[in-house]
Short mmCIF file of C-alpha atoms in Angstrom, two decimals:
data_model
loop_
_atom_site.label_atom_id
_atom_site.label_comp_id
_atom_site.label_asym_id
_atom_site.label_seq_id
_atom_site.Cartn_x
_atom_site.Cartn_y
_atom_site.Cartn_z
CA UNK A 150 74.10 0.39 19.87
CA UNK A 151 73.48 -2.97 21.52
CA UNK A 152 71.38 -3.30 24.64
CA UNK A 153 69.54 -6.12 26.35
CA UNK A 154 67.77 -7.44 29.41
CA UNK A 155 66.66 -10.77 30.84
CA UNK A 156 63.06 -11.98 30.80
CA UNK A 157 61.62 -14.36 33.42
CA UNK A 158 59.51 -14.99 36.51
CA UNK A 159 56.17 -14.54 34.74
CA UNK A 160 54.60 -17.55 36.44
CA UNK A 161 55.08 -16.10 39.94
CA UNK A 162 53.07 -12.94 39.21
CA UNK A 163 50.52 -14.88 37.19
CA UNK A 164 49.54 -17.02 40.22
CA UNK A 165 49.16 -13.97 42.49
CA UNK A 166 46.83 -12.35 39.98
CA UNK A 167 44.63 -15.48 39.99
CA UNK A 168 44.47 -15.42 43.80
CA UNK A 169 43.28 -11.81 43.81
CA UNK A 170 40.53 -12.56 41.31
CA UNK A 171 39.24 -15.54 43.34
CA UNK A 172 39.12 -13.45 46.58
CA UNK A 173 41.34 -15.86 48.55
CA UNK A 174 43.70 -14.81 51.31
CA UNK A 175 47.17 -14.24 49.85
CA UNK A 176 50.51 -13.84 51.57
CA UNK A 177 52.52 -11.02 50.03
CA UNK A 178 55.74 -12.31 48.64
CA UNK A 179 58.88 -10.30 48.28
CA UNK A 180 61.43 -11.16 45.66
CA UNK A 181 64.83 -11.47 47.18
CA UNK A 182 68.03 -10.25 45.58
CA UNK A 183 71.24 -12.16 44.96
CA UNK A 184 74.75 -11.11 44.06
CA UNK A 185 75.98 -11.39 40.47
CA UNK A 186 78.50 -14.19 40.21
CA UNK A 187 80.78 -12.02 38.05
CA UNK A 188 80.70 -8.47 39.41
CA UNK A 189 78.94 -8.96 42.74
CA UNK A 190 76.23 -6.27 42.44
CA UNK A 191 72.76 -7.02 43.93
CA UNK A 192 70.21 -8.12 41.38
CA UNK A 193 67.00 -10.11 41.01
CA UNK A 194 67.73 -13.80 40.61
CA UNK A 195 67.65 -15.38 37.16
CA UNK A 196 68.59 -18.65 35.56
CA UNK A 197 72.15 -17.51 34.77
CA UNK A 198 72.79 -15.72 38.12
CA UNK A 199 74.43 -12.91 36.16
CA UNK A 200 73.41 -9.29 35.68
CA UNK A 201 72.56 -7.98 32.23
CA UNK A 202 75.94 -6.29 31.67
CA UNK A 203 77.92 -9.39 32.58
CA UNK A 204 75.63 -11.65 30.56
CA UNK A 205 76.05 -9.38 27.57
CA UNK A 206 79.82 -9.46 27.93
CA UNK A 207 79.74 -13.26 28.04
CA UNK A 208 77.20 -13.89 25.24
CA UNK A 209 76.50 -11.93 22.03
CA UNK A 210 73.29 -13.26 20.46
CA UNK A 211 73.90 -11.23 17.26
CA UNK A 212 77.05 -13.22 16.52
CA UNK A 213 76.63 -15.04 13.21
CA UNK A 214 73.67 -12.89 12.14
CA UNK A 215 73.83 -11.06 8.80
CA UNK A 216 74.37 -7.32 9.19
CA UNK A 217 74.86 -6.37 5.55
CA UNK A 218 72.75 -7.53 2.59
CA UNK A 219 72.21 -6.51 -1.04
CA UNK A 220 68.96 -5.33 -2.64
CA UNK A 221 68.82 -5.39 -6.45
CA UNK A 222 67.03 -2.16 -7.40
CA UNK A 223 65.76 -0.90 -10.77
CA UNK A 224 66.31 2.91 -10.93
CA UNK A 225 63.79 3.40 -13.76
CA UNK A 226 60.61 1.88 -12.32
CA UNK A 227 61.65 1.91 -8.60
CA UNK A 228 61.15 -1.85 -8.23
CA UNK A 229 63.16 -4.51 -6.41
CA UNK A 230 64.16 -7.99 -7.56
CA UNK A 231 62.36 -10.82 -5.84
CA UNK A 232 64.33 -13.93 -6.84
CA UNK A 233 64.37 -15.62 -9.16
CA UNK A 234 62.89 -13.25 -11.82
CA UNK A 235 59.95 -11.26 -10.48
CA UNK A 236 60.10 -7.52 -9.71
CA UNK A 237 57.96 -5.70 -7.13
CA UNK A 238 57.41 -1.93 -6.84
CA UNK A 239 58.06 -0.69 -3.29
CA UNK A 240 58.23 2.81 -1.82
CA UNK A 241 61.01 3.85 0.55
CA UNK A 242 60.21 3.36 4.29
CA UNK A 243 56.92 1.60 3.49
CA UNK A 244 55.52 -1.42 5.32
CA UNK A 245 55.87 -3.46 2.16
CA UNK A 246 59.60 -2.63 1.85
CA UNK A 247 60.17 -3.50 5.53
CA UNK A 248 58.47 -6.88 5.02
CA UNK A 249 60.55 -7.45 1.87
CA UNK A 250 63.79 -6.72 3.76
CA UNK A 251 62.90 -8.94 6.74
CA UNK A 252 62.08 -11.88 4.46
CA UNK A 253 65.69 -11.77 3.24
CA UNK A 254 66.84 -11.90 6.88
CA UNK A 255 64.41 -14.52 8.20
CA UNK A 256 66.29 -17.60 6.98
CA UNK A 257 69.47 -16.44 8.74
CA UNK A 258 67.55 -15.79 11.98
CA UNK A 259 65.95 -19.24 11.92
CA UNK A 260 69.29 -20.98 11.36
CA UNK A 261 70.72 -19.23 14.46
CA UNK A 262 67.58 -20.01 16.55
CA UNK A 263 66.89 -16.31 17.08
CA UNK A 264 63.36 -14.90 17.31
CA UNK A 265 62.50 -11.57 15.68
CA UNK A 266 60.64 -9.24 18.07
CA UNK A 267 60.60 -5.80 16.44
CA UNK A 268 61.94 -3.97 13.38
CA UNK A 269 61.92 -0.35 12.22
CA UNK A 270 63.67 1.84 9.66
CA UNK A 271 66.66 4.02 10.49
CA UNK A 272 66.60 7.23 8.47
CA UNK A 273 69.18 7.50 5.68
CA UNK A 274 69.74 10.00 2.90
CA UNK A 275 67.54 9.13 -0.14
CA UNK A 276 70.53 9.32 -2.50
CA UNK A 277 72.81 7.18 -0.27
CA UNK A 278 71.54 3.91 -1.83
CA UNK A 279 71.32 2.45 1.64
CA UNK A 280 68.34 1.08 3.56
CA UNK A 281 68.98 0.61 7.28
CA UNK A 282 66.70 -1.41 9.56
CA UNK A 283 66.95 -1.62 13.35
CA UNK A 284 66.13 -5.21 14.35
CA UNK A 285 65.36 -6.42 17.88
CA UNK A 286 65.81 -10.17 18.52
CA UNK A 287 65.53 -12.64 21.44
CA UNK A 288 67.47 -15.82 22.11
CA UNK A 289 67.69 -18.37 24.93
CA UNK A 290 71.19 -18.34 26.47
CA UNK A 291 72.71 -19.81 29.68
CA UNK A 292 70.42 -22.13 31.71
CA UNK A 293 67.25 -20.99 29.94
CA UNK A 294 67.70 -17.22 30.42
CA UNK A 295 66.28 -15.18 27.53
CA UNK A 296 68.38 -12.27 26.29
CA UNK A 297 66.99 -9.51 24.06
CA UNK A 298 69.23 -7.32 21.93
CA UNK A 299 68.89 -4.90 19.02
CA UNK A 300 71.32 -4.29 16.16
CA UNK A 301 71.26 -2.46 12.79
CA UNK A 302 71.11 -4.23 9.43
CA UNK A 303 72.30 -2.36 6.35
CA UNK A 304 70.86 -3.13 2.91
CA UNK A 305 72.91 -1.85 -0.02
CA UNK A 306 70.95 -1.03 -3.19
CA UNK A 307 72.65 -2.50 -6.23
CA UNK A 308 71.37 -0.73 -9.34
CA UNK A 309 70.26 -3.07 -12.11
CA UNK A 310 67.54 -2.38 -14.65
CA UNK A 311 64.70 -4.88 -14.89
CA UNK A 312 64.01 -6.69 -18.14
CA UNK A 313 61.18 -4.41 -19.32
CA UNK A 314 63.07 -1.19 -18.53
CA UNK A 315 66.25 -2.40 -20.23
CA UNK A 316 64.22 -3.27 -23.30
CA UNK A 317 62.67 0.18 -23.36
CA UNK A 318 66.04 1.88 -22.87
CA UNK A 319 67.59 -0.12 -25.68
CA UNK A 320 64.73 0.58 -28.08
CA UNK A 321 61.54 2.46 -27.04
CA UNK A 322 59.63 0.88 -29.93
CA UNK A 323 60.41 -2.64 -28.74
CA UNK A 324 56.94 -3.29 -27.39
CA UNK A 325 55.36 -6.70 -26.95
CA UNK A 326 51.63 -5.80 -26.86
CA UNK A 327 49.81 -2.86 -28.48
CA UNK A 328 46.20 -1.89 -27.74
CA UNK A 329 44.54 0.25 -30.43
CA UNK A 330 41.48 2.11 -29.12
CA UNK A 331 39.26 3.44 -31.89
CA UNK A 332 35.87 5.15 -32.12
CA UNK A 333 34.48 6.13 -35.52
CA UNK A 334 32.89 9.47 -34.64
CA UNK A 335 33.71 13.08 -35.50
CA UNK A 336 34.69 14.15 -31.94
CA UNK A 337 36.92 13.02 -29.05
CA UNK A 338 34.55 13.49 -26.09
CA UNK A 339 34.58 9.77 -25.29
CA UNK A 340 38.37 9.67 -25.15
CA UNK A 341 38.51 12.68 -22.81
CA UNK A 342 36.27 10.80 -20.38
CA UNK A 343 38.13 7.49 -20.84
CA UNK A 344 41.42 9.27 -20.14
CA UNK A 345 40.15 10.36 -16.72
CA UNK A 346 38.92 6.86 -15.88
CA UNK A 347 42.29 5.39 -16.89
CA UNK A 348 44.11 7.93 -14.70
CA UNK A 349 41.91 7.35 -11.65
CA UNK A 350 42.28 3.56 -11.75
CA UNK A 351 45.92 3.54 -12.93
CA UNK A 352 45.00 1.24 -15.81
CA UNK A 353 47.85 2.50 -18.03
CA UNK A 354 50.54 2.58 -15.33
CA UNK A 355 52.47 -0.25 -17.04
CA UNK A 356 52.31 1.32 -20.52
CA UNK A 357 55.73 2.15 -21.94
CA UNK A 358 54.34 4.55 -24.56
CA UNK A 359 51.00 6.21 -25.35
CA UNK A 360 50.29 7.76 -28.75
CA UNK A 361 47.30 9.87 -29.72
CA UNK A 362 45.97 8.93 -33.16
CA UNK A 363 43.42 10.57 -35.44
CA UNK A 364 40.42 8.51 -34.28
CA UNK A 365 41.73 7.06 -31.04
CA UNK A 366 44.71 6.27 -28.82
CA UNK A 367 47.39 3.57 -29.01
CA UNK A 368 48.83 2.02 -25.84
CA UNK A 369 52.08 0.04 -25.94
CA UNK A 370 53.06 -2.50 -23.26
CA UNK A 371 56.18 -4.56 -22.60
CA UNK A 372 54.17 -7.61 -21.56
CA UNK A 373 51.19 -9.35 -23.14
CA UNK A 374 49.44 -9.79 -19.78
CA UNK A 375 49.48 -6.01 -19.25
CA UNK A 376 47.76 -5.53 -22.61
CA UNK A 377 45.12 -8.16 -21.81
CA UNK A 378 44.44 -6.55 -18.42
CA UNK A 379 44.03 -3.14 -20.07
CA UNK A 380 41.56 -4.49 -22.65
CA UNK A 381 39.54 -6.07 -19.81
CA UNK A 382 39.43 -2.70 -18.02
CA UNK A 383 38.15 -0.89 -21.13
CA UNK A 384 35.46 -3.58 -21.52
CA UNK A 385 34.21 -2.83 -17.99
CA UNK A 386 33.75 0.92 -18.58
CA UNK A 387 32.57 1.10 -22.21
CA UNK A 388 30.65 -1.06 -24.73
CA UNK A 389 33.42 -2.44 -26.93
CA UNK A 390 34.24 -5.29 -29.26
CA UNK A 391 37.79 -6.47 -29.68
CA UNK A 392 39.93 -8.82 -31.69
CA UNK A 393 43.60 -9.72 -31.36
CA UNK A 394 46.38 -10.93 -33.58
CA UNK A 395 50.05 -11.83 -33.22
CA UNK A 396 53.16 -11.62 -35.35
CA UNK A 397 56.23 -13.82 -35.00
CA UNK A 398 59.36 -11.75 -34.27
CA UNK A 399 62.00 -14.41 -33.61
CA UNK A 400 62.35 -18.13 -32.97
CA UNK A 401 65.08 -20.11 -31.22
CA UNK A 402 64.94 -23.70 -32.58
CA UNK A 403 67.36 -25.01 -29.94
CA UNK A 404 65.31 -23.95 -26.92
CA UNK A 405 62.02 -23.89 -28.87
CA UNK A 406 61.28 -20.31 -27.72
CA UNK A 407 59.02 -18.06 -29.80
CA UNK A 408 58.84 -14.27 -29.49
CA UNK A 409 55.62 -12.64 -30.70
CA UNK A 410 54.21 -9.13 -30.96
CA UNK A 411 50.54 -8.97 -29.98
CA UNK A 412 48.06 -6.41 -31.27
CA UNK A 413 44.64 -5.83 -29.71
CA UNK A 414 42.10 -3.87 -31.77
CA UNK A 415 39.37 -2.42 -29.55
CA UNK A 416 36.43 -0.61 -31.17
CA UNK A 417 34.26 1.62 -29.00
CA UNK A 418 30.57 1.97 -29.70
CA UNK A 419 29.86 5.10 -31.82
CA UNK A 420 26.83 5.86 -29.62
CA UNK A 421 27.62 8.74 -27.25
CA UNK A 422 25.75 10.53 -24.50
CA UNK A 423 23.09 13.00 -25.74
CA UNK A 424 22.89 11.36 -29.19
CA UNK A 425 19.48 11.05 -30.88
CA UNK A 426 18.84 7.48 -32.04
CA UNK A 427 16.30 5.73 -34.24
CA UNK A 428 16.14 2.12 -33.04
CA UNK A 429 15.88 -0.70 -35.60
CA UNK A 430 12.35 -2.22 -35.65
CA UNK A 431 13.41 -5.65 -34.38
CA UNK A 432 15.43 -4.17 -31.52
CA UNK A 433 12.60 -1.79 -30.55
CA UNK A 434 10.16 -4.73 -30.38
CA UNK A 435 12.58 -6.80 -28.25
CA UNK A 436 12.89 -3.85 -25.84
CA UNK A 437 9.11 -3.65 -25.32
CA UNK A 438 8.19 -1.40 -28.29
CA UNK A 439 10.13 1.55 -26.90
CA UNK A 440 10.69 4.59 -29.10
CA UNK A 441 11.69 4.30 -31.87
CA UNK A 442 13.08 7.86 -31.35
CA UNK A 443 15.16 7.71 -28.15
CA UNK A 444 17.98 9.64 -26.46
CA UNK A 445 21.19 8.13 -25.11
CA UNK A 446 21.44 9.40 -21.51
CA UNK A 447 24.47 7.48 -20.24
CA UNK A 448 27.22 5.22 -21.58
CA UNK A 449 29.12 2.81 -19.32
CA UNK A 450 29.61 -0.87 -20.14
CA UNK A 451 25.96 -0.60 -21.23
CA UNK A 452 23.99 2.08 -23.11
CA UNK A 453 21.09 3.79 -21.29
CA UNK A 454 18.26 4.86 -23.63
CA UNK A 455 15.32 7.12 -22.77
CA UNK A 456 12.12 7.83 -24.68
CA UNK A 457 11.73 11.62 -24.18
CA UNK A 458 7.98 11.50 -24.97
CA UNK A 459 6.91 8.71 -22.56
CA UNK A 460 9.87 8.51 -20.07
CA UNK A 461 10.25 4.79 -20.79
CA UNK A 462 13.84 3.64 -20.53
CA UNK A 463 16.00 0.58 -21.21
CA UNK A 464 19.61 -0.58 -21.16
CA UNK A 465 21.64 -2.21 -23.93
CA UNK A 466 24.74 -4.21 -23.05
CA UNK A 467 27.68 -4.56 -25.44
CA UNK A 468 26.48 -7.88 -26.92
CA UNK A 469 22.99 -6.55 -27.65
CA UNK A 470 24.36 -3.43 -29.28
CA UNK A 471 26.89 -5.10 -31.54
CA UNK A 472 24.29 -7.61 -32.75
CA UNK A 473 22.06 -4.73 -33.92
CA UNK A 474 24.95 -2.30 -34.60
CA UNK A 475 22.94 0.86 -35.29
CA UNK A 476 24.24 4.41 -35.56
CA UNK A 477 23.09 7.77 -34.23
CA UNK A 478 20.48 9.74 -36.14
CA UNK A 479 21.97 13.05 -34.92
CA UNK A 480 24.99 13.74 -32.69
CA UNK A 481 25.83 16.44 -30.14
CA UNK A 482 27.71 18.46 -32.76
CA UNK A 483 24.35 19.12 -34.47
CA UNK A 484 22.60 20.60 -31.43
CA UNK A 485 20.62 23.79 -32.05
CA UNK A 486 19.89 26.44 -29.43
CA UNK A 487 16.23 27.21 -28.69
CA UNK A 488 14.48 29.75 -26.49
CA UNK A 489 11.65 28.51 -24.30
CA UNK A 490 8.47 30.59 -24.62
CA UNK A 491 6.12 28.58 -22.41
CA UNK A 492 6.17 25.36 -20.34
CA UNK A 493 3.21 23.33 -19.06
CA UNK A 494 3.96 20.32 -16.84
CA UNK A 495 1.85 17.25 -17.67
CA UNK A 496 3.20 14.59 -15.25
CA UNK A 497 4.83 14.19 -11.88
CA UNK A 498 8.58 14.01 -11.38
CA UNK A 499 10.22 10.63 -12.04
CA UNK A 500 13.73 9.46 -11.05
CA UNK A 501 15.45 7.16 -13.55
CA UNK A 502 18.97 5.96 -12.85
CA UNK A 503 19.54 8.71 -10.28
CA UNK A 504 18.42 11.49 -12.69
CA UNK A 505 15.15 13.38 -12.37
CA UNK A 506 12.75 13.88 -15.31
CA UNK A 507 9.29 15.38 -15.77
CA UNK A 508 7.14 15.41 -18.89
CA UNK A 509 5.97 18.81 -20.09
CA UNK A 510 4.53 20.52 -23.16
CA UNK A 511 6.82 23.33 -24.27
CA UNK A 512 6.51 26.14 -26.78
CA UNK A 513 9.92 26.92 -28.25
CA UNK A 514 11.55 28.87 -31.07
CA UNK A 515 14.97 28.63 -32.66
CA UNK A 516 17.29 31.31 -31.33
CA UNK A 517 18.53 32.00 -34.86
CA UNK A 518 14.93 32.69 -35.95
CA UNK A 519 14.00 34.75 -32.91
CA UNK A 520 13.01 38.22 -34.07
CA UNK A 521 13.26 37.25 -37.76
CA UNK A 522 10.15 35.11 -38.25
CA UNK A 523 7.24 33.71 -36.26
CA UNK A 524 8.19 30.01 -36.48
CA UNK A 525 7.16 28.43 -33.18
CA UNK A 526 7.23 24.73 -32.29
CA UNK A 527 5.03 22.92 -29.79
CA UNK A 528 6.94 19.89 -28.51
CA UNK A 529 6.84 17.42 -25.65
CA UNK A 530 9.98 17.29 -23.52
CA UNK A 531 11.37 15.36 -20.55
CA UNK A 532 12.98 18.51 -19.08
CA UNK A 533 9.86 19.89 -17.38
CA UNK A 534 11.67 20.01 -14.01
CA UNK A 535 14.40 22.29 -15.39
CA UNK A 536 12.89 24.59 -18.02
CA UNK A 537 11.07 27.85 -17.34
CA UNK A 538 9.81 30.50 -19.78
CA UNK A 539 12.75 32.57 -20.96
CA UNK A 540 15.33 29.80 -20.55
CA UNK A 541 17.54 28.53 -23.33
CA UNK A 542 17.76 24.87 -24.32
CA UNK A 543 19.79 22.77 -26.73
CA UNK A 544 17.99 20.29 -28.96
CA UNK A 545 17.85 18.63 -32.35
CA UNK A 546 16.05 20.43 -35.17
CA UNK A 547 14.17 17.63 -36.93
CA UNK A 548 11.99 20.22 -38.70
CA UNK A 549 14.92 21.52 -40.76
CA UNK A 550 17.14 18.43 -40.70
CA UNK A 551 17.70 16.35 -43.80
CA UNK A 552 17.79 12.88 -42.25
CA UNK A 553 18.98 10.04 -44.46
CA UNK A 554 18.81 7.12 -42.04
CA UNK A 555 18.10 3.56 -43.18
CA UNK A 556 16.41 2.63 -39.91
CA UNK A 557 14.09 5.63 -40.15
CA UNK A 558 12.92 4.56 -43.62
CA UNK A 559 11.80 1.17 -42.24
CA UNK A 560 9.04 2.86 -40.21
CA UNK A 561 6.13 3.65 -42.49
CA UNK A 562 3.82 6.38 -41.34
CA UNK A 563 6.11 7.50 -38.50
CA UNK A 564 5.54 11.18 -37.67
CA UNK A 565 8.70 12.81 -36.42
CA UNK A 566 8.53 15.62 -33.84
CA UNK A 567 9.64 19.06 -35.00
CA UNK A 568 12.32 19.24 -32.30
CA UNK A 569 13.73 17.12 -29.46
CA UNK A 570 15.16 19.05 -26.51
CA UNK A 571 18.25 17.48 -24.90
CA UNK A 572 19.42 19.76 -22.10
CA UNK A 573 19.20 23.24 -20.65
CA UNK A 574 21.68 25.77 -22.07
CA UNK A 575 23.81 28.10 -19.92
CA UNK A 576 25.81 29.59 -22.79
CA UNK A 577 24.53 33.16 -22.32
CA UNK A 578 25.48 33.15 -18.62
CA UNK A 579 28.88 31.62 -19.41
CA UNK A 580 29.72 34.60 -21.63
CA UNK A 581 30.15 36.71 -18.48
CA UNK A 582 32.76 34.31 -17.01
CA UNK A 583 34.67 33.60 -20.22
CA UNK A 584 38.44 33.70 -19.81
CA UNK A 585 38.37 33.23 -16.01
CA UNK A 586 39.98 30.10 -14.54
CA UNK A 587 37.93 27.34 -12.98
CA UNK A 588 38.29 26.32 -9.34
CA UNK A 589 39.25 22.81 -10.48
CA UNK A 590 41.41 21.09 -13.05
CA UNK A 591 42.02 17.64 -14.53
CA UNK A 592 45.17 15.62 -15.02
CA UNK A 593 46.09 14.17 -18.39
CA UNK A 594 48.09 11.24 -19.74
CA UNK A 595 51.56 11.85 -21.13
CA UNK A 596 51.10 10.90 -24.76
CA UNK A 597 52.70 11.55 -28.09
CA UNK A 598 50.60 13.24 -30.75
CA UNK A 599 50.30 11.86 -34.25
CA UNK A 600 51.17 14.26 -37.11
CA UNK A 601 47.54 14.37 -38.26
CA UNK A 602 46.39 15.22 -34.75
CA UNK A 603 48.55 18.36 -34.60
CA UNK A 604 46.52 20.01 -37.37
CA UNK A 605 43.21 20.00 -35.49
CA UNK A 606 44.40 21.59 -32.24
CA UNK A 607 41.70 24.32 -32.31
CA UNK A 608 38.98 21.72 -32.79
CA UNK A 609 40.35 19.60 -29.96
CA UNK A 610 40.54 22.58 -27.58
CA UNK A 611 36.90 23.49 -28.25
CA UNK A 612 35.83 19.87 -27.70
CA UNK A 613 37.81 19.72 -24.45
CA UNK A 614 36.14 22.93 -23.26
CA UNK A 615 32.75 21.39 -24.03
CA UNK A 616 33.79 18.30 -22.05
CA UNK A 617 34.62 20.50 -19.03
CA UNK A 618 31.20 22.15 -19.30
CA UNK A 619 29.54 18.73 -19.37
CA UNK A 620 31.37 17.82 -16.15
CA UNK A 621 30.04 20.96 -14.46
CA UNK A 622 26.46 20.23 -15.53
CA UNK A 623 26.40 16.48 -14.88
CA UNK A 624 27.27 15.15 -11.37
CA UNK A 625 27.00 11.54 -12.63
CA UNK A 626 29.99 12.09 -14.92
CA UNK A 627 32.05 13.54 -12.06
CA UNK A 628 31.32 10.56 -9.80
CA UNK A 629 33.85 8.24 -11.48
CA UNK A 630 36.71 10.69 -12.08
CA UNK A 631 39.10 12.73 -9.91
CA UNK A 632 38.99 16.54 -9.94
CA UNK A 633 41.78 18.58 -8.35
CA UNK A 634 41.96 22.06 -6.87
CA UNK A 635 43.32 24.72 -9.20
CA UNK A 636 46.00 26.80 -7.46
CA UNK A 637 45.60 29.62 -10.00
CA UNK A 638 41.95 30.11 -9.04
CA UNK A 639 41.13 33.10 -6.87
CA UNK A 640 37.73 33.03 -5.09
CA UNK A 641 37.41 36.80 -5.42
CA UNK A 642 37.35 36.47 -9.19
CA UNK A 643 34.09 34.52 -9.14
CA UNK A 644 31.37 36.83 -10.35
CA UNK A 645 27.91 36.26 -8.95
CA UNK A 646 25.12 35.71 -11.44
CA UNK A 647 22.22 37.92 -10.52
CA UNK A 648 19.80 37.12 -13.30
CA UNK A 649 18.09 33.74 -13.26
CA UNK A 650 19.63 30.53 -11.97
CA UNK A 651 23.29 30.33 -11.13
CA UNK A 652 25.71 28.50 -13.38
CA UNK A 653 26.24 24.80 -12.59
CA UNK A 654 29.60 24.34 -10.91
CA UNK A 655 31.65 21.72 -9.09
CA UNK A 656 31.31 21.84 -5.25
CA UNK A 657 34.59 22.38 -3.42
CA UNK A 658 34.06 19.25 -1.30
CA UNK A 659 34.36 17.13 -4.48
CA UNK A 660 37.86 18.45 -5.24
CA UNK A 661 41.07 16.66 -4.27
CA UNK A 662 44.30 18.37 -3.23
CA UNK A 663 46.95 18.07 -5.95
CA UNK A 664 49.94 16.84 -3.92
CA UNK A 665 53.29 18.11 -5.20
CA UNK A 666 56.16 16.50 -3.31
CA UNK A 667 58.79 18.82 -4.73
CA UNK A 668 57.07 21.89 -3.28
CA UNK A 669 56.75 20.24 0.14
CA UNK A 670 60.44 19.45 0.17
CA UNK A 671 61.30 23.06 -0.72
CA UNK A 672 59.14 24.33 2.16
CA UNK A 673 60.88 21.99 4.61
CA UNK A 674 64.28 23.16 3.41
CA UNK A 675 63.28 26.81 3.93
CA UNK A 676 62.09 26.04 7.46
CA UNK A 677 65.36 24.35 8.40
CA UNK A 678 67.36 27.29 7.07
#
């Protein structure tokens, strides 16, 4: 277990190296040997005139060093106590855990004038509640000789739940901060996307409970700072406005301590991607007389708007939006499918925010009217780079829509187009692949479902399926989220599309491997057997 050797005579070889570099004549020196004063064996001379074995028998530099310490470990959240009251999450056999263990040992090493040289883990059973570290130290002993020796240090894990975990175990509803996310729209597409952003960045890792509500999600935290940090994260990825309040729970007049429950109300903008918007007159003027009929092309912490008839675009941040606080004229649930009869490009291709557009004059007809009447619409569209005669497109039917918008009434003499195309439709081609698994999948948050949310399961499943289709069609949406390989997918099941363009899909190089530690451990066990 213990071993050692003596270090010295570095200056002698250092001077010979300098002589060789300078090109001077050098007399070769031979190091003589002396007899150990204890056992008499020949050895190279050192300050103690003793061999390593005899020096080790005379001096033990590990004497007085701690060889057994205690680590206070929380079994629920896998964190360790860092005195006096802070807890840190550390993985077994990680660099962070090794540093944490050595810090507990450093004070004892300094008091014994021992220098730490190297440290590494010794493997132990995961359920043994032991962490063993092999430590190598140096110390100056007899007459300036330096002895190096290694020895094991055992850390015993003492199980003790941290304050937040003990509070949760005692009463799961004993939260300190609650964040209520709400969006007043008729669908949950925004929350599906937010869920993936939260998972990728681990924003809700400290949440003790997540509950799905009728028009949003509630997050519960055991610490106010965790709730504040989560609200700041949501403000960086979506246009929101928030307010907070607190309620006194208890008060100790002797120590003057107050316990509060904090509630953060966060409202998301009701404007979603692909919505048709009529801008208020004052806002349209401040944005350079854009629109007033515009399309929302992207929603991050700002709202990207595009005029589909002139390709002019602008961005609204959260403050600008909430000052005007307008609503959508039509939403994605009111999209109508059209068939494209003819397309004539009228401008060159333009790239706006990483997305390509091209103005074109299109002749379209509603798919529901096709073959029943001769109603044809001539419209201008920004999808000239995508559409060809015979393609299908989704758009808003302003010809048959009964719009009752206050902002629209403020524009006198405004002539509305008969239709506004939003995106190309692949629904007919998707019919051939219906029921077959995708090559990728998404992870989801573990959340409770409110009683009202259980009733609309069919509606939620259809909206989730539409969200997956949007991910396939839009690479910009996939850029900020993590997609994983689907083990149930078989490449042979993928049917090739022979007519027209192929369906938009997710490239395999964008997918991440879904690591399952339990399966890896089973494979290792089978190999050892």
